[in-house]
Short mmCIF file of C-alpha atoms in Angstrom, two decimals:
data_model
loop_
_atom_site.label_atom_id
_atom_site.label_comp_id
_atom_site.label_asym_id
_atom_site.label_seq_id
_atom_site.Cartn_x
_atom_site.Cartn_y
_atom_site.Cartn_z
CA UNK A 1 -0.16 -0.03 0.07
CA UNK A 2 1.49 3.33 -1.08
CA UNK A 3 2.50 5.80 1.69
CA UNK A 4 -0.38 8.21 1.01
CA UNK A 5 -3.06 5.61 1.35
CA UNK A 6 -2.58 3.75 4.80
CA UNK A 7 -4.66 2.23 7.16
CA UNK A 8 -4.18 3.60 10.81
CA UNK A 9 -5.61 0.84 12.76
CA UNK A 10 -2.77 0.21 15.60
CA UNK A 11 -2.75 -0.73 19.11
CA UNK A 12 -5.03 1.83 20.43
CA UNK A 13 -7.86 1.12 17.76
CA UNK A 14 -7.49 -2.47 18.54
CA UNK A 15 -8.64 -1.58 22.32
CA UNK A 16 -11.80 -0.21 20.84
CA UNK A 17 -12.48 -2.94 18.63
CA UNK A 18 -11.99 -5.48 21.44
CA UNK A 19 -14.47 -3.56 23.43
CA UNK A 20 -17.19 -3.37 21.08
CA UNK A 21 -16.50 -6.80 19.36
CA UNK A 22 -18.12 -7.68 15.97
CA UNK A 23 -21.44 -5.99 16.47
CA UNK A 24 -23.29 -3.35 18.21
CA UNK A 25 -22.99 -3.90 22.05
CA UNK A 26 -25.84 -5.06 24.01
CA UNK A 27 -25.97 -2.16 26.32
CA UNK A 28 -25.22 0.62 23.60
CA UNK A 29 -22.05 1.87 22.53
CA UNK A 30 -18.95 1.81 24.75
CA UNK A 31 -17.70 5.45 24.56
CA UNK A 32 -15.50 4.81 27.41
CA UNK A 33 -13.43 2.37 25.19
CA UNK A 34 -13.54 5.06 22.44
CA UNK A 35 -12.04 7.58 24.89
CA UNK A 36 -9.37 5.10 25.53
CA UNK A 37 -8.54 4.38 21.90
CA UNK A 38 -7.97 8.03 20.84
CA UNK A 39 -5.41 10.79 21.73
CA UNK A 40 -8.33 13.09 21.32
CA UNK A 41 -11.12 13.66 23.70
CA UNK A 42 -14.94 12.11 24.05
CA UNK A 43 -17.57 14.09 26.00
CA UNK A 44 -20.69 12.25 26.74
CA UNK A 45 -23.74 13.29 28.64
CA UNK A 46 -23.06 13.90 32.03
CA UNK A 47 -19.80 15.61 31.66
CA UNK A 48 -19.27 18.87 32.63
CA UNK A 49 -18.62 20.15 28.87
CA UNK A 50 -21.34 18.12 27.53
CA UNK A 51 -24.14 21.08 27.09
CA UNK A 52 -21.62 23.05 25.37
CA UNK A 53 -20.20 20.47 23.45
CA UNK A 54 -23.66 19.59 21.88
CA UNK A 55 -24.49 22.83 20.76
CA UNK A 56 -24.70 24.15 16.94
CA UNK A 57 -24.61 27.53 15.90
CA UNK A 58 -28.41 27.97 16.18
CA UNK A 59 -30.09 27.53 19.63
CA UNK A 60 -33.07 25.82 17.39
CA UNK A 61 -30.99 22.67 17.71
CA UNK A 62 -30.01 22.84 21.29
CA UNK A 63 -32.44 19.83 22.10
CA UNK A 64 -30.83 17.61 19.98
CA UNK A 65 -28.67 15.18 22.29
CA UNK A 66 -25.77 13.40 20.54
CA UNK A 67 -24.59 10.19 22.29
CA UNK A 68 -21.17 11.30 22.10
CA UNK A 69 -19.01 14.44 20.90
CA UNK A 70 -15.67 13.28 19.92
CA UNK A 71 -12.51 15.74 19.35
CA UNK A 72 -10.04 13.83 17.66
CA UNK A 73 -6.22 15.21 17.57
CA UNK A 74 -5.23 13.63 14.36
CA UNK A 75 -6.27 11.74 11.24
CA UNK A 76 -5.61 8.56 12.79
CA UNK A 77 -8.13 9.31 15.77
CA UNK A 78 -10.77 10.15 13.05
CA UNK A 79 -10.15 6.72 11.67
CA UNK A 80 -10.77 5.14 15.02
CA UNK A 81 -14.00 7.08 15.44
CA UNK A 82 -15.22 6.05 12.04
CA UNK A 83 -14.39 2.40 12.83
CA UNK A 84 -16.27 2.67 16.21
CA UNK A 85 -19.33 3.90 14.28
CA UNK A 86 -19.42 1.24 11.87
CA UNK A 87 -18.83 -1.53 13.95
CA UNK A 88 -21.21 -0.22 16.65
CA UNK A 89 -23.71 0.64 14.21
CA UNK A 90 -24.08 4.24 15.76
CA UNK A 91 -24.67 7.00 13.34
CA UNK A 92 -21.84 9.25 13.06
CA UNK A 93 -21.70 13.03 11.85
CA UNK A 94 -18.67 15.13 10.96
CA UNK A 95 -18.55 18.77 12.47
CA UNK A 96 -16.45 21.73 11.71
CA UNK A 97 -18.21 25.01 12.46
CA UNK A 98 -21.57 23.72 13.00
CA UNK A 99 -23.30 26.06 10.80
CA UNK A 100 -25.57 23.77 8.92
CA UNK A 101 -28.83 25.68 8.52
CA UNK A 102 -30.71 22.60 8.75
CA UNK A 103 -28.94 21.17 11.97
CA UNK A 104 -27.25 18.37 10.19
CA UNK A 105 -23.89 18.53 11.89
CA UNK A 106 -25.51 16.64 14.89
CA UNK A 107 -27.88 13.79 15.54
CA UNK A 108 -29.66 12.36 18.49
CA UNK A 109 -27.98 9.38 19.83
CA UNK A 110 -25.24 9.59 17.31
CA UNK A 111 -21.55 10.08 17.39
CA UNK A 112 -20.66 13.45 16.44
CA UNK A 113 -17.04 13.52 15.33
CA UNK A 114 -15.64 17.67 15.62
CA UNK A 115 -12.79 18.53 13.92
CA UNK A 116 -12.08 21.71 16.01
CA UNK A 117 -8.88 20.43 17.62
CA UNK A 118 -7.31 20.07 14.44
CA UNK A 119 -6.83 23.94 13.52
CA UNK A 120 -3.40 24.30 12.86
CA UNK A 121 -2.28 26.77 9.93
CA UNK A 122 1.21 26.53 8.50
CA UNK A 123 2.23 28.94 5.52
CA UNK A 124 4.41 27.38 2.99
CA UNK A 125 5.59 29.84 0.58
CA UNK A 126 2.56 30.70 -1.79
CA UNK A 127 0.64 27.90 -0.05
CA UNK A 128 -0.86 27.10 3.07
CA UNK A 129 -1.93 24.25 5.14
CA UNK A 130 -5.14 24.48 6.91
CA UNK A 131 -6.53 22.03 9.81
CA UNK A 132 -10.07 21.59 9.11
CA UNK A 133 -10.99 22.80 12.46
CA UNK A 134 -9.87 26.14 11.89
CA UNK A 135 -12.43 29.13 11.77
CA UNK A 136 -12.49 31.88 9.11
CA UNK A 137 -11.74 34.41 11.56
CA UNK A 138 -8.64 32.85 12.82
CA UNK A 139 -7.64 31.79 9.08
CA UNK A 140 -8.15 35.74 7.74
CA UNK A 141 -6.21 36.80 10.72
CA UNK A 142 -3.25 34.75 10.40
CA UNK A 143 -3.07 34.94 6.47
CA UNK A 144 -3.31 38.67 6.50
CA UNK A 145 -0.50 39.18 8.90
CA UNK A 146 1.86 37.93 5.89
CA UNK A 147 -0.03 39.66 3.17
CA UNK A 148 -1.76 36.55 2.08
CA UNK A 149 -5.45 35.08 1.82
CA UNK A 150 -7.82 32.55 0.22
CA UNK A 151 -11.27 33.36 -0.94
CA UNK A 152 -13.80 33.05 2.28
CA UNK A 153 -17.08 34.34 3.36
CA UNK A 154 -17.67 36.44 6.34
CA UNK A 155 -18.90 34.67 9.46
CA UNK A 156 -15.70 34.66 11.67
CA UNK A 157 -16.88 31.25 13.32
CA UNK A 158 -17.82 29.37 10.00
CA UNK A 159 -15.51 26.26 9.69
CA UNK A 160 -12.89 26.26 6.89
CA UNK A 161 -14.16 22.53 6.29
CA UNK A 162 -17.85 23.19 5.64
CA UNK A 163 -17.14 26.54 3.59
CA UNK A 164 -14.45 24.63 1.36
CA UNK A 165 -16.50 21.43 0.65
CA UNK A 166 -19.42 23.19 -0.40
CA UNK A 167 -17.31 25.29 -3.08
CA UNK A 168 -16.88 28.51 -0.94
CA UNK A 169 -18.07 31.85 -2.21
CA UNK A 170 -16.61 35.18 -0.61
CA UNK A 171 -15.63 38.45 -0.91
CA UNK A 172 -12.68 37.97 -3.48
CA UNK A 173 -14.27 35.21 -5.42
CA UNK A 174 -14.58 37.33 -8.52
CA UNK A 175 -10.89 37.92 -8.50
CA UNK A 176 -9.60 34.72 -7.41
CA UNK A 177 -12.48 31.80 -7.56
CA UNK A 178 -14.08 29.88 -5.09
CA UNK A 179 -12.35 28.58 -1.68
CA UNK A 180 -12.40 25.17 -3.50
CA UNK A 181 -10.70 26.54 -6.59
CA UNK A 182 -7.57 27.31 -4.52
CA UNK A 183 -7.41 24.03 -3.08
CA UNK A 184 -4.59 21.78 -4.07
CA UNK A 185 -4.88 18.85 -1.85
CA UNK A 186 -6.22 17.38 1.35
CA UNK A 187 -5.95 14.72 3.88
CA UNK A 188 -9.47 12.53 4.29
CA UNK A 189 -10.03 9.70 6.31
CA UNK A 190 -12.62 7.74 4.31
CA UNK A 191 -15.36 5.25 5.91
CA UNK A 192 -12.81 2.30 5.47
CA UNK A 193 -10.50 4.02 8.08
CA UNK A 194 -8.04 4.67 5.45
CA UNK A 195 -6.11 7.93 5.48
CA UNK A 196 -6.01 9.34 2.17
CA UNK A 197 -3.68 12.40 0.81
CA UNK A 198 -5.66 13.35 -2.25
CA UNK A 199 -4.89 15.60 -5.19
CA UNK A 200 -5.26 16.04 -8.52
CA UNK A 201 -3.00 12.93 -9.37
CA UNK A 202 -3.81 10.84 -6.26
CA UNK A 203 -7.60 9.85 -5.88
CA UNK A 204 -8.47 12.14 -8.11
CA UNK A 205 -12.16 11.55 -8.25
CA UNK A 206 -12.38 12.40 -4.67
CA UNK A 207 -10.34 15.37 -4.96
CA UNK A 208 -12.89 16.69 -7.55
CA UNK A 209 -15.75 15.84 -5.42
CA UNK A 210 -14.20 17.59 -2.29
CA UNK A 211 -14.38 20.97 -4.31
CA UNK A 212 -18.28 21.71 -3.93
CA UNK A 213 -19.59 18.19 -3.49
CA UNK A 214 -20.85 19.40 0.23
CA UNK A 215 -19.99 18.83 3.86
CA UNK A 216 -20.98 15.47 5.33
CA UNK A 217 -20.02 13.28 2.33
CA UNK A 218 -17.31 10.77 1.17
CA UNK A 219 -15.14 10.97 4.38
CA UNK A 220 -13.70 13.31 7.26
CA UNK A 221 -11.40 16.07 5.98
CA UNK A 222 -8.64 16.74 8.50
CA UNK A 223 -6.45 19.09 6.64
CA UNK A 224 -6.80 21.29 3.56
CA UNK A 225 -3.94 22.62 1.33
CA UNK A 226 -4.62 25.69 -0.76
CA UNK A 227 -2.83 28.30 -2.80
CA UNK A 228 -3.12 31.68 -1.62
CA UNK A 229 -3.59 35.24 -2.94
CA UNK A 230 -2.18 38.70 -2.21
CA UNK A 231 -4.22 40.30 0.53
CA UNK A 232 -3.37 43.91 0.76
CA UNK A 233 -5.53 46.78 1.54
CA UNK A 234 -9.43 47.51 0.77
CA UNK A 235 -11.32 50.47 -0.12
CA UNK A 236 -14.92 50.06 1.27
CA UNK A 237 -17.91 52.07 0.36
CA UNK A 238 -21.66 51.94 1.77
CA UNK A 239 -24.25 53.77 -0.08
CA UNK A 240 -28.11 54.73 0.86
CA UNK A 241 -31.02 55.58 -1.23
CA UNK A 242 -34.15 56.37 -0.34
CA UNK A 243 -37.10 53.60 0.15
CA UNK A 244 -38.71 55.02 -2.82
CA UNK A 245 -35.93 54.44 -4.97
CA UNK A 246 -35.38 50.35 -4.06
CA UNK A 247 -36.58 49.28 -7.51
CA UNK A 248 -34.35 51.98 -9.44
CA UNK A 249 -31.52 50.56 -7.02
CA UNK A 250 -32.12 46.93 -7.77
CA UNK A 251 -32.33 47.58 -11.58
CA UNK A 252 -29.22 49.72 -11.71
CA UNK A 253 -27.21 47.63 -9.44
CA UNK A 254 -27.83 44.32 -11.59
CA UNK A 255 -26.97 46.40 -14.69
CA UNK A 256 -23.93 47.83 -13.10
CA UNK A 257 -22.56 44.45 -11.81
CA UNK A 258 -22.60 42.93 -15.15
CA UNK A 259 -19.45 45.00 -16.29
CA UNK A 260 -17.97 45.27 -12.78
CA UNK A 261 -14.34 44.60 -12.74
CA UNK A 262 -13.03 41.31 -10.95
CA UNK A 263 -11.29 42.93 -7.77
CA UNK A 264 -15.00 44.11 -6.79
CA UNK A 265 -17.47 42.62 -4.46
CA UNK A 266 -20.87 44.20 -3.98
CA UNK A 267 -23.89 43.53 -2.16
CA UNK A 268 -27.72 45.08 -1.66
CA UNK A 269 -29.13 44.19 1.50
CA UNK A 270 -32.59 45.16 3.03
CA UNK A 271 -33.14 44.37 6.89
CA UNK A 272 -36.43 44.98 8.24
CA UNK A 273 -38.68 44.22 11.28
CA UNK A 274 -42.02 45.61 12.52
CA UNK A 275 -40.91 49.47 11.73
CA UNK A 276 -40.99 51.54 8.80
CA UNK A 277 -40.15 49.95 5.38
CA UNK A 278 -36.30 50.09 5.09
CA UNK A 279 -34.31 51.46 2.15
CA UNK A 280 -31.58 49.20 0.66
CA UNK A 281 -28.16 49.42 1.68
CA UNK A 282 -25.52 49.02 -1.12
CA UNK A 283 -22.12 47.66 -0.02
CA UNK A 284 -19.00 47.92 -2.31
CA UNK A 285 -15.40 46.80 -1.79
CA UNK A 286 -12.51 47.42 -4.03
CA UNK A 287 -9.18 45.44 -3.81
CA UNK A 288 -7.60 47.69 -6.60
CA UNK A 289 -7.61 51.04 -5.00
CA UNK A 290 -9.58 54.08 -4.00
CA UNK A 291 -9.51 55.64 -7.42
CA UNK A 292 -11.06 52.50 -9.07
CA UNK A 293 -13.74 52.27 -6.34
CA UNK A 294 -15.02 56.14 -6.82
CA UNK A 295 -15.18 55.52 -10.94
CA UNK A 296 -17.25 52.39 -10.17
CA UNK A 297 -19.49 54.30 -7.62
CA UNK A 298 -20.20 57.23 -10.08
CA UNK A 299 -21.09 54.27 -13.00
CA UNK A 300 -23.45 52.92 -10.32
CA UNK A 301 -25.34 56.18 -9.27
CA UNK A 302 -25.54 56.90 -13.01
CA UNK A 303 -27.31 53.37 -13.77
CA UNK A 304 -29.56 53.97 -10.62
CA UNK A 305 -30.59 57.36 -11.84
CA UNK A 306 -29.48 59.65 -9.16
CA UNK A 307 -26.79 59.81 -6.43
CA UNK A 308 -27.28 58.11 -3.20
CA UNK A 309 -28.64 60.35 -0.17
CA UNK A 310 -25.61 59.77 1.95
CA UNK A 311 -22.62 57.54 1.64
CA UNK A 312 -19.38 56.81 2.93
CA UNK A 313 -16.08 55.36 2.15
CA UNK A 314 -13.05 53.87 4.33
CA UNK A 315 -9.78 52.29 3.36
CA UNK A 316 -8.52 49.66 5.52
CA UNK A 317 -6.12 46.47 5.77
CA UNK A 318 -7.51 43.32 4.13
CA UNK A 319 -8.46 41.57 7.64
CA UNK A 320 -9.52 44.48 9.32
CA UNK A 321 -11.92 44.94 6.35
CA UNK A 322 -13.40 41.42 6.75
CA UNK A 323 -14.04 41.84 10.42
CA UNK A 324 -15.72 45.01 9.85
CA UNK A 325 -18.02 43.56 7.21
CA UNK A 326 -18.81 40.81 9.82
CA UNK A 327 -19.75 42.99 12.56
CA UNK A 328 -16.82 41.93 14.69
CA UNK A 329 -14.56 45.14 14.11
CA UNK A 330 -14.10 45.82 17.82
CA UNK A 331 -14.28 42.04 19.03
CA UNK A 332 -11.44 39.80 19.48
CA UNK A 333 -11.39 36.37 18.19
CA UNK A 334 -12.45 34.92 21.66
CA UNK A 335 -15.74 36.97 21.44
CA UNK A 336 -16.68 35.72 18.25
CA UNK A 337 -15.95 31.99 19.37
CA UNK A 338 -18.82 29.30 18.46
CA UNK A 339 -20.24 27.39 21.33
CA UNK A 340 -19.44 23.39 21.04
CA UNK A 341 -16.23 24.09 19.40
CA UNK A 342 -13.56 23.00 21.72
CA UNK A 343 -14.19 21.69 25.46
CA UNK A 344 -12.60 23.48 28.02
CA UNK A 345 -12.05 26.50 26.31
CA UNK A 346 -14.51 29.20 27.87
CA UNK A 347 -16.22 31.55 25.27
CA UNK A 348 -15.91 35.06 26.18
CA UNK A 349 -18.83 35.83 24.27
CA UNK A 350 -21.60 34.47 21.83
CA UNK A 351 -22.74 35.66 18.56
CA UNK A 352 -25.76 34.62 16.41
CA UNK A 353 -27.84 32.74 19.08
CA UNK A 354 -31.07 33.78 17.51
CA UNK A 355 -32.78 31.06 15.55
CA UNK A 356 -33.24 31.52 11.77
CA UNK A 357 -34.24 30.20 8.54
CA UNK A 358 -32.84 30.60 5.20
CA UNK A 359 -33.62 29.97 1.45
CA UNK A 360 -31.38 31.05 -1.67
CA UNK A 361 -31.45 31.54 -5.39
CA UNK A 362 -28.57 31.84 -7.73
CA UNK A 363 -29.63 34.07 -10.80
CA UNK A 364 -28.16 33.69 -14.50
CA UNK A 365 -28.44 36.14 -17.29
CA UNK A 366 -29.98 39.35 -16.79
CA UNK A 367 -31.03 38.63 -13.21
CA UNK A 368 -34.21 39.67 -11.92
CA UNK A 369 -36.97 41.25 -14.34
CA UNK A 370 -39.08 44.29 -13.18
CA UNK A 371 -41.75 41.72 -12.00
CA UNK A 372 -39.40 39.69 -9.93
CA UNK A 373 -37.79 42.89 -8.33
CA UNK A 374 -41.60 44.23 -7.62
CA UNK A 375 -42.22 40.68 -5.87
CA UNK A 376 -39.12 41.16 -3.52
CA UNK A 377 -40.17 44.65 -2.42
CA UNK A 378 -43.66 43.56 -1.88
CA UNK A 379 -42.48 40.71 0.40
CA UNK A 380 -40.29 43.22 2.34
CA UNK A 381 -43.09 45.69 2.84
CA UNK A 382 -45.53 42.81 4.07
CA UNK A 383 -43.06 41.49 6.74
CA UNK A 384 -44.43 43.48 9.73
CA UNK A 385 -48.19 42.72 8.89
CA UNK A 386 -47.86 39.19 9.46
CA UNK A 387 -44.83 38.20 11.32
CA UNK A 388 -44.37 38.28 15.30
CA UNK A 389 -42.75 41.22 16.85
CA UNK A 390 -39.07 40.33 17.96
CA UNK A 391 -37.91 39.04 14.96
CA UNK A 392 -36.59 40.41 11.58
CA UNK A 393 -36.03 39.56 7.89
CA UNK A 394 -33.12 40.09 5.59
CA UNK A 395 -32.87 40.06 1.77
CA UNK A 396 -29.41 40.16 0.28
CA UNK A 397 -28.49 40.41 -3.50
CA UNK A 398 -24.62 39.30 -3.38
CA UNK A 399 -22.23 39.67 -6.29
CA UNK A 400 -20.08 36.69 -5.39
CA UNK A 401 -20.26 35.39 -9.02
CA UNK A 402 -18.76 36.31 -12.17
CA UNK A 403 -15.09 36.60 -13.21
CA UNK A 404 -12.73 33.88 -11.69
CA UNK A 405 -15.85 32.00 -10.48
CA UNK A 406 -17.22 31.68 -13.89
CA UNK A 407 -14.11 30.82 -15.88
CA UNK A 408 -14.00 27.08 -15.20
CA UNK A 409 -16.49 24.93 -16.81
CA UNK A 410 -19.12 23.31 -14.69
CA UNK A 411 -17.66 20.06 -14.63
CA UNK A 412 -14.02 21.11 -13.55
CA UNK A 413 -14.96 20.88 -9.92
CA UNK A 414 -18.06 19.59 -8.09
CA UNK A 415 -19.24 23.15 -7.82
CA UNK A 416 -21.50 23.54 -10.83
CA UNK A 417 -22.55 27.04 -10.56
CA UNK A 418 -20.23 28.57 -13.22
CA UNK A 419 -22.52 30.80 -14.98
CA UNK A 420 -24.52 32.70 -12.24
CA UNK A 421 -24.81 36.57 -12.25
CA UNK A 422 -25.29 36.66 -8.42
CA UNK A 423 -26.66 35.00 -5.63
CA UNK A 424 -29.81 36.26 -3.34
CA UNK A 425 -30.36 34.81 0.26
CA UNK A 426 -33.75 35.26 1.90
CA UNK A 427 -33.63 35.01 5.99
CA UNK A 428 -36.14 35.25 8.90
CA UNK A 429 -34.68 35.37 12.58
CA UNK A 430 -36.57 35.00 15.62
CA UNK A 431 -35.61 35.06 19.25
CA UNK A 432 -34.74 32.05 21.44
CA UNK A 433 -38.26 32.68 23.15
CA UNK A 434 -40.25 32.38 20.01
CA UNK A 435 -43.10 29.66 20.27
CA UNK A 436 -43.54 26.89 17.74
CA UNK A 437 -46.18 28.89 16.46
CA UNK A 438 -44.30 31.87 16.10
CA UNK A 439 -41.67 30.33 14.43
CA UNK A 440 -43.83 28.91 11.86
CA UNK A 441 -45.11 32.68 11.04
CA UNK A 442 -41.62 33.77 10.16
CA UNK A 443 -40.83 30.48 8.30
CA UNK A 444 -44.19 31.05 6.42
CA UNK A 445 -43.02 34.65 5.44
CA UNK A 446 -39.76 33.25 4.06
CA UNK A 447 -41.40 30.48 2.05
CA UNK A 448 -43.92 32.93 0.59
CA UNK A 449 -41.00 35.10 -0.84
CA UNK A 450 -39.15 31.98 -2.26
CA UNK A 451 -42.40 30.65 -3.79
CA UNK A 452 -43.23 34.00 -5.48
CA UNK A 453 -39.90 34.07 -7.12
CA UNK A 454 -40.39 30.55 -8.92
CA UNK A 455 -41.58 32.00 -12.17
CA UNK A 456 -38.27 33.61 -12.54
CA UNK A 457 -35.53 31.91 -10.63
CA UNK A 458 -33.02 29.60 -12.29
CA UNK A 459 -33.91 26.76 -9.81
CA UNK A 460 -30.32 26.49 -8.70
CA UNK A 461 -29.38 26.68 -4.97
CA UNK A 462 -26.28 27.23 -2.88
CA UNK A 463 -25.21 23.82 -1.23
CA UNK A 464 -23.70 25.72 1.67
CA UNK A 465 -27.05 27.43 2.35
CA UNK A 466 -28.58 24.03 2.91
CA UNK A 467 -31.98 24.21 2.73
CA UNK A 468 -34.09 21.14 4.36
CA UNK A 469 -37.51 22.40 2.46
CA UNK A 470 -35.81 22.31 -0.71
CA UNK A 471 -37.52 19.11 -2.74
CA UNK A 472 -35.47 19.51 -5.83
CA UNK A 473 -32.26 19.70 -3.99
CA UNK A 474 -30.39 17.16 -6.27
CA UNK A 475 -30.66 19.29 -9.14
CA UNK A 476 -30.25 22.62 -7.47
CA UNK A 477 -27.05 22.11 -5.70
CA UNK A 478 -25.46 19.70 -8.19
CA UNK A 479 -27.01 19.75 -11.61
CA UNK A 480 -25.10 17.77 -14.18
CA UNK A 481 -22.44 17.00 -11.91
CA UNK A 482 -24.89 14.90 -9.60
CA UNK A 483 -24.36 11.57 -11.43
CA UNK A 484 -20.72 11.82 -11.08
CA UNK A 485 -20.88 12.75 -7.40
CA UNK A 486 -22.98 9.77 -6.63
CA UNK A 487 -20.51 7.43 -8.32
CA UNK A 488 -17.75 8.66 -6.13
CA UNK A 489 -20.08 8.18 -3.04
CA UNK A 490 -20.43 4.58 -4.23
CA UNK A 491 -16.67 4.08 -4.58
CA UNK A 492 -15.80 5.53 -1.10
CA UNK A 493 -18.88 5.12 0.88
CA UNK A 494 -20.49 2.01 -0.48
CA UNK A 495 -22.09 1.13 2.85
CA UNK A 496 -23.39 4.87 3.27
CA UNK A 497 -21.69 5.26 6.81
CA UNK A 498 -22.44 9.01 6.17
CA UNK A 499 -26.26 9.80 6.13
CA UNK A 500 -28.40 12.74 6.55
CA UNK A 501 -31.50 14.02 4.49
CA UNK A 502 -29.57 15.43 1.64
CA UNK A 503 -26.85 13.20 1.60
CA UNK A 504 -25.37 12.27 -1.90
#
């Protein structure tokens, strides 16, 4: 067997296998044996850290009680965990950041394999090795200190694993591609207990699938290897028109985006609650200097038909810009730490503990016609009429696509969305105190907006914004790449060790 493909079942795993025998134990899984068989840690109900370890990003999933949460120290520990789950017939779920919209990075009675302890980052020239447990805030801060970056999203507590495996769109994607486009190799533990070093020449089909095939499929990645990009300063602008100009802003922004140079990112966002109907906020980032930003802002105003009523521009460093965009400019990394990630590390603050639901659409061609723009604005205006107080809604139009994202062919990686103009996301948030009936009303508004846009939407959706209500998810996430992904799954996980409602 080659050096890059080896089974790690030595003396420690033998302790586990001897304890559980050939089949499932009569009294349930012996997690004490699993704890003795790995160098990492296993947290079970009754342990002091269990309430924290079981949590995901959203409080709506706090009632889910896994049988154990394992924190492997390295790939060999992951191999032991997977062998333990297979022989014990215990459902096993990988977890990185725990941000799955549908809560599918945990399971009642299952074994959660949390990769958070494997978070080491090592820069190697123009490349970087990143442990699967690293969070985006730490990745961006560490790389930016050396003038480097990789394409990432904004939320600092999102795990690098989930982002990459779902493709990964972010602020510099139009210039440098998706997160997975920068991937050059990965260490993966497949369900057979084999640790594989995969790249374009070693297990190439698995490597292809990892670049957009979605988290929770095929195996547990323990390390990623990326090509970095230069990360210098950034000019940032925010513009506001009046609410009466909303339709003109959306129409003009779409036309403007079509000719926007690649070193730009932009977003139109509506945030609304029970109060007055909001005006849209237009955010623009330029990674090519203030002069280019000024030129493009003038062009945007011309396409909208009038200048904004107010605006501001600031020039910051790359990492500082990312923190500012995520709302963490004044917060430390510890304050953006996610509950559940590492037992024993006390979080200094928690963000995002409101429950929420989300849906999304990729838009192709000319984007939203006037009738679709009217449908969006109608939904924004009716939010306060049918949704309980205490929550709020968000509609985002995000220019993550185009440029370098759209240069590869759809079949070059598993991430198939290579001809899209922009991405829209619709979100409804509610407080922890919301009753089931109140949550249903928030979700009802969300579903209503999504349904209203079906006559014009492409039918495609972003697999990282996983949607448990999406019946057409196979085609929406993967399109013509689905059959190839299914073949990779049959090759590497023929027994379907990894299962969740939208697993390939």
